Tab-separated table of N, CA and C in Angstrom:
chain	number	residue	atom	x	y	z
A	202	UNK	N	4.709	38.225	9.174
A	202	UNK	CA	3.992	36.991	9.049
A	202	UNK	C	4.634	36.177	7.792
A	203	UNK	N	4.862	34.838	8.270
A	203	UNK	CA	5.503	33.934	7.367
A	203	UNK	C	4.725	33.507	6.252
A	204	UNK	N	5.187	33.228	5.048
A	204	UNK	CA	4.533	32.789	3.914
A	204	UNK	C	4.050	31.413	4.066
A	205	UNK	N	2.838	30.804	3.567
A	205	UNK	CA	2.435	29.512	3.672
A	205	UNK	C	3.518	28.584	3.297
A	206	UNK	N	3.740	27.602	3.919
A	206	UNK	CA	4.700	26.510	3.537
A	206	UNK	C	4.028	25.419	2.844
A	207	UNK	N	4.443	25.115	1.685
A	207	UNK	CA	3.846	24.014	0.802
A	207	UNK	C	4.936	23.011	0.494
A	208	UNK	N	4.564	21.743	0.918
A	208	UNK	CA	5.519	20.752	0.716
A	208	UNK	C	5.042	19.647	-0.049
A	209	UNK	N	5.893	19.208	-0.984
A	209	UNK	CA	5.563	18.159	-1.863
A	209	UNK	C	6.451	16.930	-1.503
A	210	UNK	N	5.946	15.833	-1.237
A	210	UNK	CA	6.569	14.488	-0.939
A	210	UNK	C	6.384	13.522	-1.890
A	211	UNK	N	7.356	12.847	-2.488
A	211	UNK	CA	7.352	11.677	-3.295
A	211	UNK	C	7.502	10.407	-2.293
A	212	UNK	N	6.495	9.687	-2.173
A	212	UNK	CA	6.540	8.475	-1.245
A	212	UNK	C	6.981	7.388	-1.903
A	213	UNK	N	7.877	6.681	-1.314
A	213	UNK	CA	8.365	5.399	-1.748
A	213	UNK	C	8.204	4.288	-0.574
A	214	UNK	N	8.437	3.131	-0.817
A	214	UNK	CA	8.483	2.232	0.352
A	214	UNK	C	9.621	2.455	1.370
A	215	UNK	N	10.852	2.724	0.916
A	215	UNK	CA	11.819	3.040	1.815
A	215	UNK	C	12.163	4.472	2.269
A	216	UNK	N	11.932	5.461	1.219
A	216	UNK	CA	12.280	6.767	1.372
A	216	UNK	C	11.085	7.762	0.878
A	217	UNK	N	11.402	8.905	1.551
A	217	UNK	CA	10.571	10.203	1.022
A	217	UNK	C	11.290	11.214	0.454
A	218	UNK	N	11.018	11.621	-0.808
A	218	UNK	CA	11.775	12.687	-1.432
A	218	UNK	C	10.830	13.881	-1.099
A	219	UNK	N	11.647	14.871	-0.408
A	219	UNK	CA	10.870	16.119	0.022
A	219	UNK	C	11.344	17.459	-0.521
A	220	UNK	N	10.215	18.244	-1.087
A	220	UNK	CA	10.652	19.565	-1.604
A	220	UNK	C	9.745	20.511	-0.984
A	221	UNK	N	10.340	21.709	-0.338
A	221	UNK	CA	9.441	22.776	0.190
A	221	UNK	C	9.453	23.896	-0.984
A	222	UNK	N	8.151	24.115	-1.477
A	222	UNK	CA	8.208	25.094	-2.353
A	222	UNK	C	8.703	26.457	-1.967
A	223	UNK	N	9.575	27.183	-2.910
A	223	UNK	CA	10.104	28.291	-2.505
A	223	UNK	C	11.311	28.404	-1.791
A	224	UNK	N	11.790	27.291	-1.354
A	224	UNK	CA	13.166	27.193	-0.750
A	224	UNK	C	14.133	26.754	-1.957
A	225	UNK	N	15.318	26.712	-1.752
A	225	UNK	CA	16.323	26.403	-2.716
A	225	UNK	C	15.885	25.021	-3.430
A	226	UNK	N	16.344	25.066	-4.737
A	226	UNK	CA	15.712	23.805	-5.390
A	226	UNK	C	16.141	22.438	-4.979
A	227	UNK	N	16.822	22.360	-3.945
A	227	UNK	CA	17.316	21.008	-3.522
A	227	UNK	C	16.215	20.281	-2.958
A	228	UNK	N	16.149	18.896	-3.221
A	228	UNK	CA	15.247	18.118	-2.537
A	228	UNK	C	15.874	17.235	-1.495
A	229	UNK	N	15.434	17.049	-0.315
A	229	UNK	CA	15.997	16.328	0.692
A	229	UNK	C	15.288	14.933	0.679
A	230	UNK	N	15.946	13.939	1.149
A	230	UNK	CA	15.494	12.619	1.295
A	230	UNK	C	15.605	12.130	2.602
A	231	UNK	N	14.475	11.381	3.210
A	231	UNK	CA	14.505	10.850	4.432
A	231	UNK	C	13.974	9.304	4.408
A	232	UNK	N	14.461	8.531	5.378
A	232	UNK	CA	13.828	7.216	5.298
A	232	UNK	C	12.424	7.233	5.572
A	233	UNK	N	11.628	6.550	5.081
A	233	UNK	CA	10.092	6.525	5.445
A	233	UNK	C	9.925	5.504	6.554
A	234	UNK	N	10.519	6.097	7.824
A	234	UNK	CA	10.336	5.386	9.088
A	234	UNK	C	9.893	6.411	9.992
A	235	UNK	N	9.229	5.782	11.174
A	235	UNK	CA	8.532	6.639	12.120
A	235	UNK	C	9.334	7.723	12.693
A	236	UNK	N	10.595	7.378	13.248
A	236	UNK	CA	11.322	8.315	14.010
A	236	UNK	C	11.999	9.449	13.044
A	237	UNK	N	12.157	8.951	11.873
A	237	UNK	CA	12.691	10.004	10.914
A	237	UNK	C	11.533	10.999	10.510
A	238	UNK	N	10.507	10.346	10.292
A	238	UNK	CA	9.329	11.288	9.877
A	238	UNK	C	8.906	12.347	10.978
A	239	UNK	N	8.992	11.802	12.195
A	239	UNK	CA	8.601	12.604	13.386
A	239	UNK	C	9.692	13.815	13.512
A	240	UNK	N	10.999	13.382	13.446
A	240	UNK	CA	12.055	14.371	13.574
A	240	UNK	C	11.839	15.557	12.409
A	241	UNK	N	11.566	14.987	11.165
A	241	UNK	CA	11.313	15.963	10.000
A	241	UNK	C	10.222	16.801	10.308
A	242	UNK	N	9.001	16.252	10.568
A	242	UNK	CA	7.908	17.169	10.937
A	242	UNK	C	8.132	18.299	11.857
A	243	UNK	N	9.024	18.121	12.829
A	243	UNK	CA	9.219	19.124	13.743
A	243	UNK	C	10.025	20.400	13.089
A	244	UNK	N	10.595	20.140	11.994
A	244	UNK	CA	11.231	21.249	11.187
A	244	UNK	C	10.389	22.251	10.524
A	245	UNK	N	9.063	21.762	10.127
A	245	UNK	CA	8.096	22.361	9.388
A	245	UNK	C	7.409	23.487	10.172
A	246	UNK	N	6.811	24.402	9.441
A	246	UNK	CA	5.820	25.401	10.132
A	246	UNK	C	4.630	24.637	10.579
A	247	UNK	N	4.135	25.063	11.720
A	247	UNK	CA	2.798	24.356	12.249
A	247	UNK	C	1.733	24.356	11.233
A	248	UNK	N	1.558	25.317	10.435
A	248	UNK	CA	0.508	25.303	9.320
A	248	UNK	C	0.984	24.832	8.048
A	249	UNK	N	2.070	24.137	7.865
A	249	UNK	CA	2.410	23.671	6.612
A	249	UNK	C	1.273	22.707	6.047
A	250	UNK	N	1.276	22.929	4.637
A	250	UNK	CA	0.431	21.964	4.026
A	250	UNK	C	1.362	20.975	3.058
A	251	UNK	N	1.077	19.647	3.398
A	251	UNK	CA	1.735	18.584	2.889
A	251	UNK	C	0.916	18.016	1.810
A	252	UNK	N	1.502	17.804	0.612
A	252	UNK	CA	0.944	17.005	-0.504
A	252	UNK	C	1.692	15.787	-0.815
A	253	UNK	N	1.021	14.629	-0.880
A	253	UNK	CA	1.577	13.395	-1.361
A	253	UNK	C	0.735	12.575	-2.261
A	254	UNK	N	1.260	11.773	-3.103
A	254	UNK	CA	0.632	10.926	-3.952
A	254	UNK	C	0.054	9.691	-3.031
A	255	UNK	N	-1.150	9.416	-3.288
A	255	UNK	CA	-1.709	8.219	-2.829
A	255	UNK	C	-1.029	7.000	-3.347
A	256	UNK	N	-0.311	6.281	-2.587
A	256	UNK	CA	0.477	5.127	-3.021
A	256	UNK	C	0.228	3.857	-2.289
A	257	UNK	N	-0.825	3.323	-2.530
A	257	UNK	CA	-1.280	2.054	-1.731
A	257	UNK	C	-1.187	2.272	-0.273
A	258	UNK	N	-0.259	1.808	0.229
A	258	UNK	CA	-0.003	1.881	1.880
A	258	UNK	C	1.071	2.649	2.278
A	259	UNK	N	2.144	2.888	1.341
A	259	UNK	CA	3.335	3.569	1.663
A	259	UNK	C	3.211	4.883	2.165
A	260	UNK	N	2.142	5.552	1.889
A	260	UNK	CA	1.800	7.082	2.284
A	260	UNK	C	1.297	7.149	3.833
A	261	UNK	N	0.769	5.999	4.093
A	261	UNK	CA	-0.048	6.091	5.398
A	261	UNK	C	0.684	6.608	6.721
A	262	UNK	N	1.875	6.094	6.695
A	262	UNK	CA	2.646	6.411	8.126
A	262	UNK	C	2.925	7.896	7.990
A	263	UNK	N	3.351	8.466	6.837
A	263	UNK	CA	3.546	9.817	6.984
A	263	UNK	C	2.274	10.711	7.026
A	264	UNK	N	1.274	10.244	6.456
A	264	UNK	CA	-0.068	10.966	6.388
A	264	UNK	C	-0.591	10.944	7.809
A	265	UNK	N	-0.586	9.833	8.475
A	265	UNK	CA	-1.014	9.721	9.781
A	265	UNK	C	-0.105	10.622	10.847
A	266	UNK	N	1.037	10.569	10.739
A	266	UNK	CA	1.887	11.444	11.641
A	266	UNK	C	1.761	12.900	11.385
A	267	UNK	N	1.636	13.180	10.054
A	267	UNK	CA	1.556	14.585	9.803
A	267	UNK	C	0.141	15.231	10.240
A	268	UNK	N	-0.813	14.439	10.064
A	268	UNK	CA	-2.124	14.555	10.660
A	268	UNK	C	-2.221	14.842	12.167
A	269	UNK	N	-1.585	13.901	12.705
A	269	UNK	CA	-1.567	14.047	14.218
A	269	UNK	C	-0.737	15.203	14.777
A	270	UNK	N	0.205	15.672	13.811
A	270	UNK	CA	1.057	16.877	14.350
A	270	UNK	C	0.401	18.174	13.865
A	271	UNK	N	-0.945	18.118	13.332
A	271	UNK	CA	-1.613	19.261	13.205
A	271	UNK	C	-1.457	19.762	11.785
A	272	UNK	N	-0.705	19.146	10.970
A	272	UNK	CA	-0.563	19.816	9.529
A	272	UNK	C	-1.722	19.334	8.718
A	273	UNK	N	-1.874	20.056	7.643
A	273	UNK	CA	-2.916	19.792	6.626
A	273	UNK	C	-2.397	18.858	5.669
A	274	UNK	N	-3.017	17.704	5.445
A	274	UNK	CA	-2.410	16.734	4.498
A	274	UNK	C	-3.401	16.595	3.421
A	275	UNK	N	-2.851	16.443	2.195
A	275	UNK	CA	-3.567	16.328	0.946
A	275	UNK	C	-2.985	15.094	0.274
A	276	UNK	N	-4.003	14.067	-0.011
A	276	UNK	CA	-3.698	12.983	-0.772
A	276	UNK	C	-4.092	13.093	-2.206
A	277	UNK	N	-3.139	13.173	-3.089
A	277	UNK	CA	-3.233	13.428	-4.478
A	277	UNK	C	-3.312	12.239	-5.429
A	278	UNK	N	-4.225	12.350	-6.357
A	278	UNK	CA	-4.523	11.286	-7.264
A	278	UNK	C	-3.387	11.058	-8.326
A	279	UNK	N	-2.715	9.895	-8.478
A	279	UNK	CA	-1.661	9.783	-9.472
A	279	UNK	C	-1.940	10.289	-10.877
A	280	UNK	N	-3.176	10.092	-11.333
A	280	UNK	CA	-3.397	10.574	-12.698
A	280	UNK	C	-3.473	12.009	-12.756
A	281	UNK	N	-4.027	12.632	-11.696
A	281	UNK	CA	-4.043	14.208	-11.566
A	281	UNK	C	-2.679	14.644	-11.548
A	282	UNK	N	-1.772	14.205	-10.981
A	282	UNK	CA	-0.219	14.508	-10.886
A	282	UNK	C	0.408	14.331	-12.197
A	283	UNK	N	0.059	13.248	-12.837
A	283	UNK	CA	0.623	12.883	-14.318
A	283	UNK	C	0.232	14.003	-15.193
A	284	UNK	N	-1.172	14.309	-15.271
A	284	UNK	CA	-1.443	15.522	-16.084
A	284	UNK	C	-0.866	16.784	-15.746
A	285	UNK	N	-0.739	17.148	-14.496
A	285	UNK	CA	-0.079	18.243	-14.123
A	285	UNK	C	1.367	18.399	-14.422
A	286	UNK	N	2.078	17.172	-14.226
A	286	UNK	CA	3.486	17.255	-14.658
A	286	UNK	C	3.560	17.525	-16.094
A	287	UNK	N	2.661	16.924	-16.991
A	287	UNK	CA	2.743	17.238	-18.484
A	287	UNK	C	2.552	18.583	-18.688
A	288	UNK	N	1.597	19.139	-18.012
A	288	UNK	CA	1.210	20.720	-18.159
A	288	UNK	C	2.284	21.646	-17.888
A	289	UNK	N	3.034	21.325	-16.931
A	289	UNK	CA	4.143	22.213	-16.604
A	289	UNK	C	5.523	21.865	-17.028
A	290	UNK	N	5.372	20.875	-18.180
A	290	UNK	CA	6.616	20.443	-18.959
A	290	UNK	C	7.715	20.058	-18.107
A	291	UNK	N	7.380	19.383	-16.958
A	291	UNK	CA	8.459	18.704	-16.179
A	291	UNK	C	9.118	17.652	-16.959
A	292	UNK	N	10.395	17.702	-17.107
A	292	UNK	CA	11.173	16.761	-17.809
A	292	UNK	C	11.706	15.447	-16.984
A	293	UNK	N	11.437	14.350	-17.370
A	293	UNK	CA	11.774	13.263	-16.686
A	293	UNK	C	10.902	12.851	-15.618
A	294	UNK	N	11.074	11.671	-14.866
A	294	UNK	CA	10.284	11.279	-13.681
A	294	UNK	C	11.205	10.567	-12.841
A	295	UNK	N	11.652	11.255	-11.973
A	295	UNK	CA	12.588	10.891	-10.716
A	295	UNK	C	11.936	11.232	-9.492
A	296	UNK	N	12.251	10.805	-8.457
A	296	UNK	CA	11.624	11.023	-7.085
A	296	UNK	C	11.853	12.682	-6.921
A	297	UNK	N	13.011	13.237	-7.174
A	297	UNK	CA	13.111	14.605	-6.812
A	297	UNK	C	12.244	15.546	-7.720
A	298	UNK	N	12.049	15.076	-9.033
A	298	UNK	CA	11.248	15.814	-9.875
A	298	UNK	C	9.937	15.743	-9.571
A	299	UNK	N	9.431	14.488	-8.949
A	299	UNK	CA	8.156	14.371	-8.509
A	299	UNK	C	7.765	15.158	-7.451
A	300	UNK	N	8.814	15.192	-6.341
A	300	UNK	CA	8.606	16.076	-5.146
A	300	UNK	C	8.475	17.537	-5.472
A	301	UNK	N	9.256	18.082	-6.498
A	301	UNK	CA	8.954	19.339	-6.901
A	301	UNK	C	7.710	19.568	-7.545
A	302	UNK	N	7.310	18.731	-8.464
A	302	UNK	CA	6.114	18.889	-9.032
A	302	UNK	C	4.857	18.933	-8.207
A	303	UNK	N	4.793	18.079	-7.055
A	303	UNK	CA	3.904	18.048	-5.980
A	303	UNK	C	3.867	19.358	-5.203
A	304	UNK	N	5.083	19.825	-4.772
A	304	UNK	CA	5.229	21.035	-4.129
A	304	UNK	C	4.720	22.262	-4.950
A	305	UNK	N	5.014	22.168	-6.362
A	305	UNK	CA	4.458	23.064	-7.188
A	305	UNK	C	2.913	23.153	-7.223
A	306	UNK	N	2.556	21.981	-7.366
A	306	UNK	CA	0.917	21.774	-7.358
A	306	UNK	C	0.256	22.189	-6.006
A	307	UNK	N	0.836	21.912	-4.913
A	307	UNK	CA	0.253	22.418	-3.718
A	307	UNK	C	0.266	23.855	-3.659
A	308	UNK	N	1.243	24.445	-3.919
A	308	UNK	CA	1.411	26.016	-3.986
A	308	UNK	C	0.299	26.572	-4.891
A	309	UNK	N	0.146	25.873	-5.969
A	309	UNK	CA	-0.849	26.580	-6.888
A	309	UNK	C	-2.336	26.147	-6.748
A	310	UNK	N	-2.390	24.848	-6.320
A	310	UNK	CA	-3.835	24.448	-6.287
A	310	UNK	C	-4.339	24.012	-5.080
A	311	UNK	N	-3.658	24.067	-3.902
A	311	UNK	CA	-4.276	23.503	-2.626
A	311	UNK	C	-5.406	24.151	-2.132
A	312	UNK	N	-5.786	25.369	-2.528
A	312	UNK	CA	-7.028	26.145	-2.199
A	312	UNK	C	-8.188	25.267	-2.826
A	313	UNK	N	-7.951	24.539	-3.768
A	313	UNK	CA	-9.053	23.861	-4.517
A	313	UNK	C	-9.145	22.454	-3.953
A	314	UNK	N	-8.218	21.977	-3.160
A	314	UNK	CA	-8.175	20.552	-2.622
A	314	UNK	C	-8.861	20.557	-1.324
A	315	UNK	N	-9.252	19.105	-0.980
A	315	UNK	CA	-9.844	18.872	0.155
A	315	UNK	C	-8.815	18.228	1.138
A	316	UNK	N	-8.719	18.703	2.287
A	316	UNK	CA	-7.775	18.141	3.392
A	316	UNK	C	-8.294	16.808	3.728
A	317	UNK	N	-7.245	15.852	3.733
A	317	UNK	CA	-7.299	14.475	3.992
A	317	UNK	C	-7.775	14.250	5.551
A	318	UNK	N	-8.489	13.450	5.958
A	318	UNK	CA	-8.751	13.049	7.360
A	318	UNK	C	-8.491	11.448	7.405
A	319	UNK	N	-8.002	10.850	8.393
A	319	UNK	CA	-7.725	9.434	8.490
A	319	UNK	C	-8.962	8.711	8.442
A	320	UNK	N	-8.959	7.553	7.715
A	320	UNK	CA	-10.279	6.854	7.754
A	320	UNK	C	-10.477	6.213	9.361
A	321	UNK	N	-11.635	5.753	9.559
A	321	UNK	CA	-12.000	5.021	10.852
A	321	UNK	C	-11.369	3.773	10.793
A	322	UNK	N	-11.273	3.099	11.910
A	322	UNK	CA	-10.789	1.632	11.945
A	322	UNK	C	-11.793	0.660	11.139
A	323	UNK	N	-13.075	1.067	11.245
A	323	UNK	CA	-14.030	0.421	10.359
A	323	UNK	C	-13.746	0.546	8.755
A	324	UNK	N	-13.524	1.712	8.533
A	324	UNK	CA	-13.124	2.083	7.021
A	324	UNK	C	-11.816	1.215	6.577
A	325	UNK	N	-10.877	1.373	7.574
A	325	UNK	CA	-9.551	0.554	7.190
A	325	UNK	C	-9.910	-0.845	7.018
A	326	UNK	N	-10.777	-1.503	7.818
A	326	UNK	CA	-10.980	-2.980	7.794
A	326	UNK	C	-11.752	-3.277	6.470
A	327	UNK	N	-12.742	-2.438	6.143
A	327	UNK	CA	-13.450	-2.708	4.883
A	327	UNK	C	-12.585	-2.440	3.615
A	328	UNK	N	-11.688	-1.475	3.837
A	328	UNK	CA	-10.951	-1.211	2.698
A	328	UNK	C	-10.032	-2.335	2.389
A	329	UNK	N	-9.378	-2.928	3.546
A	329	UNK	CA	-8.505	-4.130	3.488
A	329	UNK	C	-9.234	-5.347	2.815
A	330	UNK	N	-10.474	-5.536	3.251
A	330	UNK	CA	-11.126	-6.702	2.637
A	330	UNK	C	-11.506	-6.539	1.267
A	331	UNK	N	-11.786	-5.317	0.937
A	331	UNK	CA	-12.096	-4.981	-0.580
A	331	UNK	C	-10.850	-5.031	-1.396
A	332	UNK	N	-9.674	-4.759	-0.938
A	332	UNK	CA	-8.306	-4.858	-1.586
A	332	UNK	C	-8.084	-6.278	-1.886
A	333	UNK	N	-8.136	-7.090	-0.817
A	333	UNK	CA	-7.863	-8.559	-0.905
A	333	UNK	C	-8.819	-9.269	-1.955
A	334	UNK	N	-9.929	-8.942	-1.845
A	334	UNK	CA	-10.941	-9.417	-2.728
A	334	UNK	C	-10.668	-9.174	-4.293
A	335	UNK	N	-10.324	-7.824	-4.525
A	335	UNK	CA	-9.796	-7.460	-5.705
A	335	UNK	C	-8.734	-8.276	-6.176
A	336	UNK	N	-7.816	-8.420	-5.362
A	336	UNK	CA	-6.472	-9.081	-5.811
A	336	UNK	C	-6.822	-10.512	-6.081
A	337	UNK	N	-7.697	-11.199	-5.292
A	337	UNK	CA	-8.081	-12.628	-5.464
A	337	UNK	C	-8.899	-12.680	-6.794
A	338	UNK	N	-9.796	-11.669	-7.178
A	338	UNK	CA	-10.478	-11.764	-8.477
A	338	UNK	C	-9.538	-11.671	-9.524
A	339	UNK	N	-8.400	-10.840	-9.482
A	339	UNK	CA	-7.589	-10.738	-10.551
A	339	UNK	C	-6.869	-12.037	-10.845
A	340	UNK	N	-6.423	-12.598	-9.697
A	340	UNK	CA	-5.853	-13.838	-9.760
A	340	UNK	C	-6.658	-14.984	-10.292
A	341	UNK	N	-7.810	-14.953	-9.866
A	341	UNK	CA	-8.888	-15.981	-10.450
A	341	UNK	C	-9.067	-15.889	-11.850
A	342	UNK	N	-9.062	-14.583	-12.280
A	342	UNK	CA	-9.190	-14.375	-13.902
A	342	UNK	C	-8.013	-14.782	-14.564
A	343	UNK	N	-6.922	-14.576	-14.043
A	343	UNK	CA	-5.669	-14.959	-14.851
A	343	UNK	C	-5.620	-16.537	-14.791
A	344	UNK	N	-5.756	-17.011	-13.773
A	344	UNK	CA	-5.625	-18.652	-13.616
A	344	UNK	C	-6.761	-19.307	-14.570
A	345	UNK	N	-7.925	-18.525	-14.740
A	345	UNK	CA	-8.884	-18.972	-15.407
A	345	UNK	C	-8.546	-19.031	-17.082
A	346	UNK	N	-7.876	-17.894	-17.387
A	346	UNK	CA	-7.384	-17.880	-18.834
A	346	UNK	C	-6.335	-18.837	-19.068
A	347	UNK	N	-5.435	-19.054	-18.200
A	347	UNK	CA	-4.382	-20.030	-18.436
A	347	UNK	C	-5.090	-21.504	-18.423
A	348	UNK	N	-5.995	-21.680	-17.577
A	348	UNK	CA	-6.753	-22.917	-17.605
A	348	UNK	C	-7.517	-23.299	-18.847
A	349	UNK	N	-8.156	-22.318	-19.303
A	349	UNK	CA	-8.975	-22.420	-20.555
A	349	UNK	C	-8.015	-22.537	-21.755
A	350	UNK	N	-6.947	-21.985	-21.776
A	350	UNK	CA	-5.974	-22.181	-22.984
A	350	UNK	C	-5.215	-23.564	-22.896
A	351	UNK	N	-5.370	-24.288	-21.671
A	351	UNK	CA	-4.644	-25.631	-21.856
A	351	UNK	C	-5.637	-26.595	-21.273
A	352	UNK	N	-6.430	-27.188	-22.237
A	352	UNK	CA	-7.460	-28.215	-21.777
A	352	UNK	C	-6.902	-29.606	-21.561
A	353	UNK	N	-5.839	-29.661	-20.640
A	353	UNK	CA	-5.287	-30.907	-20.239
A	353	UNK	C	-4.885	-30.987	-18.931
A	354	UNK	N	-3.633	-31.589	-18.558
A	354	UNK	CA	-3.295	-31.721	-17.266
A	354	UNK	C	-3.197	-30.401	-16.516
A	355	UNK	N	-2.696	-29.367	-17.244
A	355	UNK	CA	-2.591	-28.079	-16.523
A	355	UNK	C	-3.938	-27.462	-15.964
A	356	UNK	N	-4.874	-27.781	-16.784
A	356	UNK	CA	-6.307	-27.385	-16.215
A	356	UNK	C	-6.484	-28.202	-14.972
A	357	UNK	N	-6.193	-29.577	-14.992
A	357	UNK	CA	-6.561	-30.189	-13.878
A	357	UNK	C	-5.631	-29.807	-12.628
A	358	UNK	N	-4.480	-29.378	-12.928
A	358	UNK	CA	-3.562	-28.858	-11.650
A	358	UNK	C	-4.123	-27.461	-11.122
A	359	UNK	N	-4.662	-26.737	-11.965
A	359	UNK	CA	-5.229	-25.382	-11.664
A	359	UNK	C	-6.502	-25.461	-10.970
A	360	UNK	N	-7.292	-26.567	-11.149
A	360	UNK	CA	-8.757	-26.674	-10.624
A	360	UNK	C	-8.743	-26.438	-9.062
A	361	UNK	N	-7.951	-26.996	-8.265
A	361	UNK	CA	-7.861	-26.815	-6.966
A	361	UNK	C	-7.591	-25.400	-6.368
A	362	UNK	N	-6.783	-24.775	-7.233
A	362	UNK	CA	-6.286	-23.382	-6.912
A	362	UNK	C	-7.574	-22.481	-7.176
A	363	UNK	N	-8.201	-22.725	-8.430
A	363	UNK	CA	-9.418	-21.868	-8.540
A	363	UNK	C	-10.476	-22.097	-7.420
A	364	UNK	N	-10.747	-23.368	-7.067
A	364	UNK	CA	-11.507	-23.566	-6.032
A	364	UNK	C	-11.238	-22.961	-4.628
A	365	UNK	N	-10.123	-22.895	-4.394
A	365	UNK	CA	-9.457	-22.336	-3.099
A	365	UNK	C	-9.832	-20.795	-3.240
A	366	UNK	N	-9.573	-20.268	-4.406
A	366	UNK	CA	-9.659	-18.784	-4.473
A	366	UNK	C	-11.162	-18.420	-4.506
A	367	UNK	N	-11.985	-19.130	-5.134
A	367	UNK	CA	-13.355	-19.029	-5.016
A	367	UNK	C	-13.894	-18.984	-3.575
A	368	UNK	N	-13.492	-19.937	-2.839
A	368	UNK	CA	-13.886	-20.014	-1.421
A	368	UNK	C	-13.344	-18.884	-0.684
A	369	UNK	N	-12.208	-18.407	-0.866
A	369	UNK	CA	-11.621	-17.093	-0.246
A	369	UNK	C	-12.509	-15.986	-0.682
A	370	UNK	N	-12.874	-15.943	-1.917
A	370	UNK	CA	-13.683	-14.670	-2.369
A	370	UNK	C	-15.025	-14.761	-1.729
A	371	UNK	N	-15.673	-15.988	-1.587
A	371	UNK	CA	-16.984	-16.166	-0.979
A	371	UNK	C	-16.912	-15.642	0.567
A	372	UNK	N	-15.655	-16.139	1.202
A	372	UNK	CA	-15.552	-15.724	2.740
A	372	UNK	C	-15.289	-14.202	2.824
A	373	UNK	N	-14.518	-13.587	1.909
A	373	UNK	CA	-14.317	-12.136	1.917
A	373	UNK	C	-15.706	-11.433	1.649
A	374	UNK	N	-16.390	-11.833	0.768
A	374	UNK	CA	-17.827	-11.280	0.422
A	374	UNK	C	-18.677	-11.380	1.702
A	375	UNK	N	-18.629	-12.394	2.400
A	375	UNK	CA	-19.320	-12.614	3.558
A	375	UNK	C	-18.979	-11.590	4.774
A	376	UNK	N	-17.657	-11.483	4.912
A	376	UNK	CA	-17.028	-10.682	5.901
A	376	UNK	C	-17.163	-9.062	5.478
A	377	UNK	N	-17.139	-8.959	4.281
A	377	UNK	CA	-17.501	-7.477	3.761
A	377	UNK	C	-18.883	-6.990	4.144
A	378	UNK	N	-19.766	-7.973	3.889
A	378	UNK	CA	-21.194	-7.770	4.212
A	378	UNK	C	-21.353	-7.707	5.733
A	379	UNK	N	-20.660	-8.469	6.554
A	379	UNK	CA	-20.847	-8.361	7.923
A	379	UNK	C	-20.225	-7.027	8.484
A	380	UNK	N	-19.151	-6.600	7.927
A	380	UNK	CA	-18.464	-5.288	8.288
A	380	UNK	C	-19.422	-4.040	8.066
A	381	UNK	N	-20.092	-4.234	6.754
A	381	UNK	CA	-21.113	-3.077	6.456
A	381	UNK	C	-22.355	-3.064	7.169
A	382	UNK	N	-22.686	-4.238	7.674
A	382	UNK	CA	-23.858	-4.323	8.582
A	382	UNK	C	-23.744	-3.998	10.073
A	383	UNK	N	-22.465	-3.778	10.383
A	383	UNK	CA	-22.178	-3.436	11.740
A	383	UNK	C	-22.775	-2.251	12.274
């Protein structure tokens, strides 16, 4: 009987740094692209457990494809991994070091973690609306601070931008409510 395969993946926009726990200390890197991920997944044991940091949207392709292939996928919180990295005295912070730390974390702690399941299309839409609203809120706050600091023509120039962002946020709030009420 083969030992459980634990895989740590450091996800970036363009690449995936991969470490399989217990294999030689080398970390491989592949493009974060559909065909490359599918080809790589075929090299893993059918019951492999894959851990990756939740990274905005960059992890979604890998997580979706790994889940579709029947692998157990674990999305890990960046703060949790940061604390774990410090606790195991990992020196430096590179993609390959992060992949090793994630693989080690999976080997030691996966029994305590919950397997990820893909969100429903409704959850995806709601998440997208909330992310855009949050970004608009941050922009509106920043513009408001700049406008308040300059009680002159700059404030006048920024007023239309503030109004437009407020309108977008109102629309997003309405769409969010509609999505929830479905």
